[in-house]
Amino acid sequence: SFSINSARSQVIDFTSPFFSTSLGILVRTRDTAAPIGAFMWPLHWSMWLGIFVSLHVTAVFLTLYEWHSPFGMTPR
């Protein structure tokens, strides 16, 4: 942030502030390109494997449940 402190006051002549706010400015960094698999970095590979397996097991379970239900995919 660009705030008034003693080190900056020795180099720059500041006026007295007439308005103070906590708002900030976002500035894009130069290197914004991320690898295509960067979304996977927060979790370990074993966690991703567990998520993948649990989603597929749930999908198979729900398909079988709906298939055998009288009010499911194939109503009788």
mmCIF file of C-alpha atoms in Angstrom:
data_model
loop_
_atom_site.group_PDB
_atom_site.id
_atom_site.type_symbol
_atom_site.label_atom_id
_atom_site.label_comp_id
_atom_site.label_asym_id
_atom_site.label_seq_id
_atom_site.Cartn_x
_atom_site.Cartn_y
_atom_site.Cartn_z
ATOM 1 C CA SER A 1 0.000 0.000 0.000
ATOM 2 C CA PHE A 2 1.048 3.592 -0.435
ATOM 3 C CA SER A 3 0.749 5.037 3.026
ATOM 4 C CA ILE A 4 2.613 7.846 4.716
ATOM 5 C CA ASN A 5 5.464 6.643 6.892
ATOM 6 C CA SER A 6 8.742 8.112 8.088
ATOM 7 C CA ALA A 7 10.900 6.480 5.397
ATOM 8 C CA ARG A 8 8.704 7.828 2.603
ATOM 9 C CA SER A 9 8.402 11.237 4.247
ATOM 10 C CA GLN A 10 12.165 11.689 3.942
ATOM 11 C CA VAL A 11 12.009 11.219 0.148
ATOM 12 C CA ILE A 12 8.577 12.592 -0.826
ATOM 13 C CA ASP A 13 6.780 15.762 0.275
ATOM 14 C CA PHE A 14 3.320 14.649 1.383
ATOM 15 C CA THR A 15 0.386 16.985 1.915
ATOM 16 C CA SER A 16 -1.769 16.507 4.969
ATOM 17 C CA PRO A 17 -4.435 13.904 4.241
ATOM 18 C CA PHE A 18 -7.985 15.248 3.928
ATOM 19 C CA PHE A 19 -9.671 11.869 3.415
ATOM 20 C CA SER A 20 -8.749 8.454 4.770
ATOM 21 C CA THR A 21 -10.179 5.160 3.541
ATOM 22 C CA SER A 22 -9.380 1.474 3.765
ATOM 23 C CA LEU A 23 -10.013 0.823 0.078
ATOM 24 C CA GLY A 24 -7.230 -0.720 -1.969
ATOM 25 C CA ILE A 25 -6.308 -1.113 -5.615
ATOM 26 C CA LEU A 26 -5.817 -4.470 -7.310
ATOM 27 C CA VAL A 27 -3.028 -4.612 -9.858
ATOM 28 C CA ARG A 28 -2.473 -7.565 -12.153
ATOM 29 C CA THR A 29 0.886 -9.254 -11.857
ATOM 30 C CA ARG A 30 2.985 -9.760 -14.947
ATOM 31 C CA ASP A 31 2.905 -13.555 -14.941
ATOM 32 C CA THR A 32 -0.768 -14.529 -14.699
ATOM 33 C CA ALA A 33 -0.589 -17.719 -16.760
ATOM 34 C CA ALA A 34 -1.077 -20.820 -14.643
ATOM 35 C CA PRO A 35 -0.688 -24.427 -15.744
ATOM 36 C CA ILE A 36 -3.888 -26.188 -16.753
ATOM 37 C CA GLY A 37 -3.725 -28.502 -13.725
ATOM 38 C CA ALA A 38 -3.225 -25.728 -11.168
ATOM 39 C CA PHE A 39 -6.722 -26.244 -9.730
ATOM 40 C CA MET A 40 -5.547 -29.619 -8.409
ATOM 41 C CA TRP A 41 -2.682 -28.194 -6.312
ATOM 42 C CA PRO A 42 -4.643 -27.507 -3.087
ATOM 43 C CA LEU A 43 -5.389 -31.209 -2.505
ATOM 44 C CA HIS A 44 -3.127 -34.271 -2.447
ATOM 45 C CA TRP A 45 -3.479 -36.790 -5.285
ATOM 46 C CA SER A 46 -4.956 -39.383 -2.916
ATOM 47 C CA MET A 47 -7.741 -36.938 -2.007
ATOM 48 C CA TRP A 48 -8.548 -36.382 -5.691
ATOM 49 C CA LEU A 49 -8.606 -40.162 -6.197
ATOM 50 C CA GLY A 50 -11.000 -40.533 -3.267
ATOM 51 C CA ILE A 51 -13.293 -37.841 -4.672
ATOM 52 C CA PHE A 52 -13.258 -39.479 -8.113
ATOM 53 C CA VAL A 53 -14.011 -42.944 -6.729
ATOM 54 C CA SER A 54 -16.740 -41.742 -4.355
ATOM 55 C CA LEU A 55 -18.507 -39.829 -7.134
ATOM 56 C CA HIS A 56 -18.532 -42.889 -9.368
ATOM 57 C CA VAL A 57 -19.641 -45.262 -6.610
ATOM 58 C CA THR A 58 -22.468 -42.859 -5.739
ATOM 59 C CA ALA A 59 -23.501 -42.632 -9.395
ATOM 60 C CA VAL A 60 -23.596 -46.430 -9.741
ATOM 61 C CA PHE A 61 -25.566 -46.785 -6.486
ATOM 62 C CA LEU A 62 -28.142 -44.179 -7.534
ATOM 63 C CA THR A 63 -28.490 -45.745 -10.991
ATOM 64 C CA LEU A 64 -29.144 -49.183 -9.506
ATOM 65 C CA TYR A 65 -31.549 -47.732 -6.943
ATOM 66 C CA GLU A 66 -33.523 -45.859 -9.591
ATOM 67 C CA TRP A 67 -33.513 -48.871 -11.891
ATOM 68 C CA HIS A 68 -35.115 -51.097 -9.254
ATOM 69 C CA SER A 69 -37.473 -48.463 -7.858
ATOM 70 C CA PRO A 70 -41.115 -48.669 -9.040
ATOM 71 C CA PHE A 71 -41.158 -44.866 -9.363
ATOM 72 C CA GLY A 72 -37.662 -44.480 -10.868
ATOM 73 C CA MET A 73 -36.305 -44.512 -14.419
ATOM 74 C CA THR A 74 -38.588 -47.311 -15.617
ATOM 75 C CA PRO A 75 -42.005 -46.828 -13.992
ATOM 76 C CA ARG A 76 -44.059 -50.000 -13.739
#
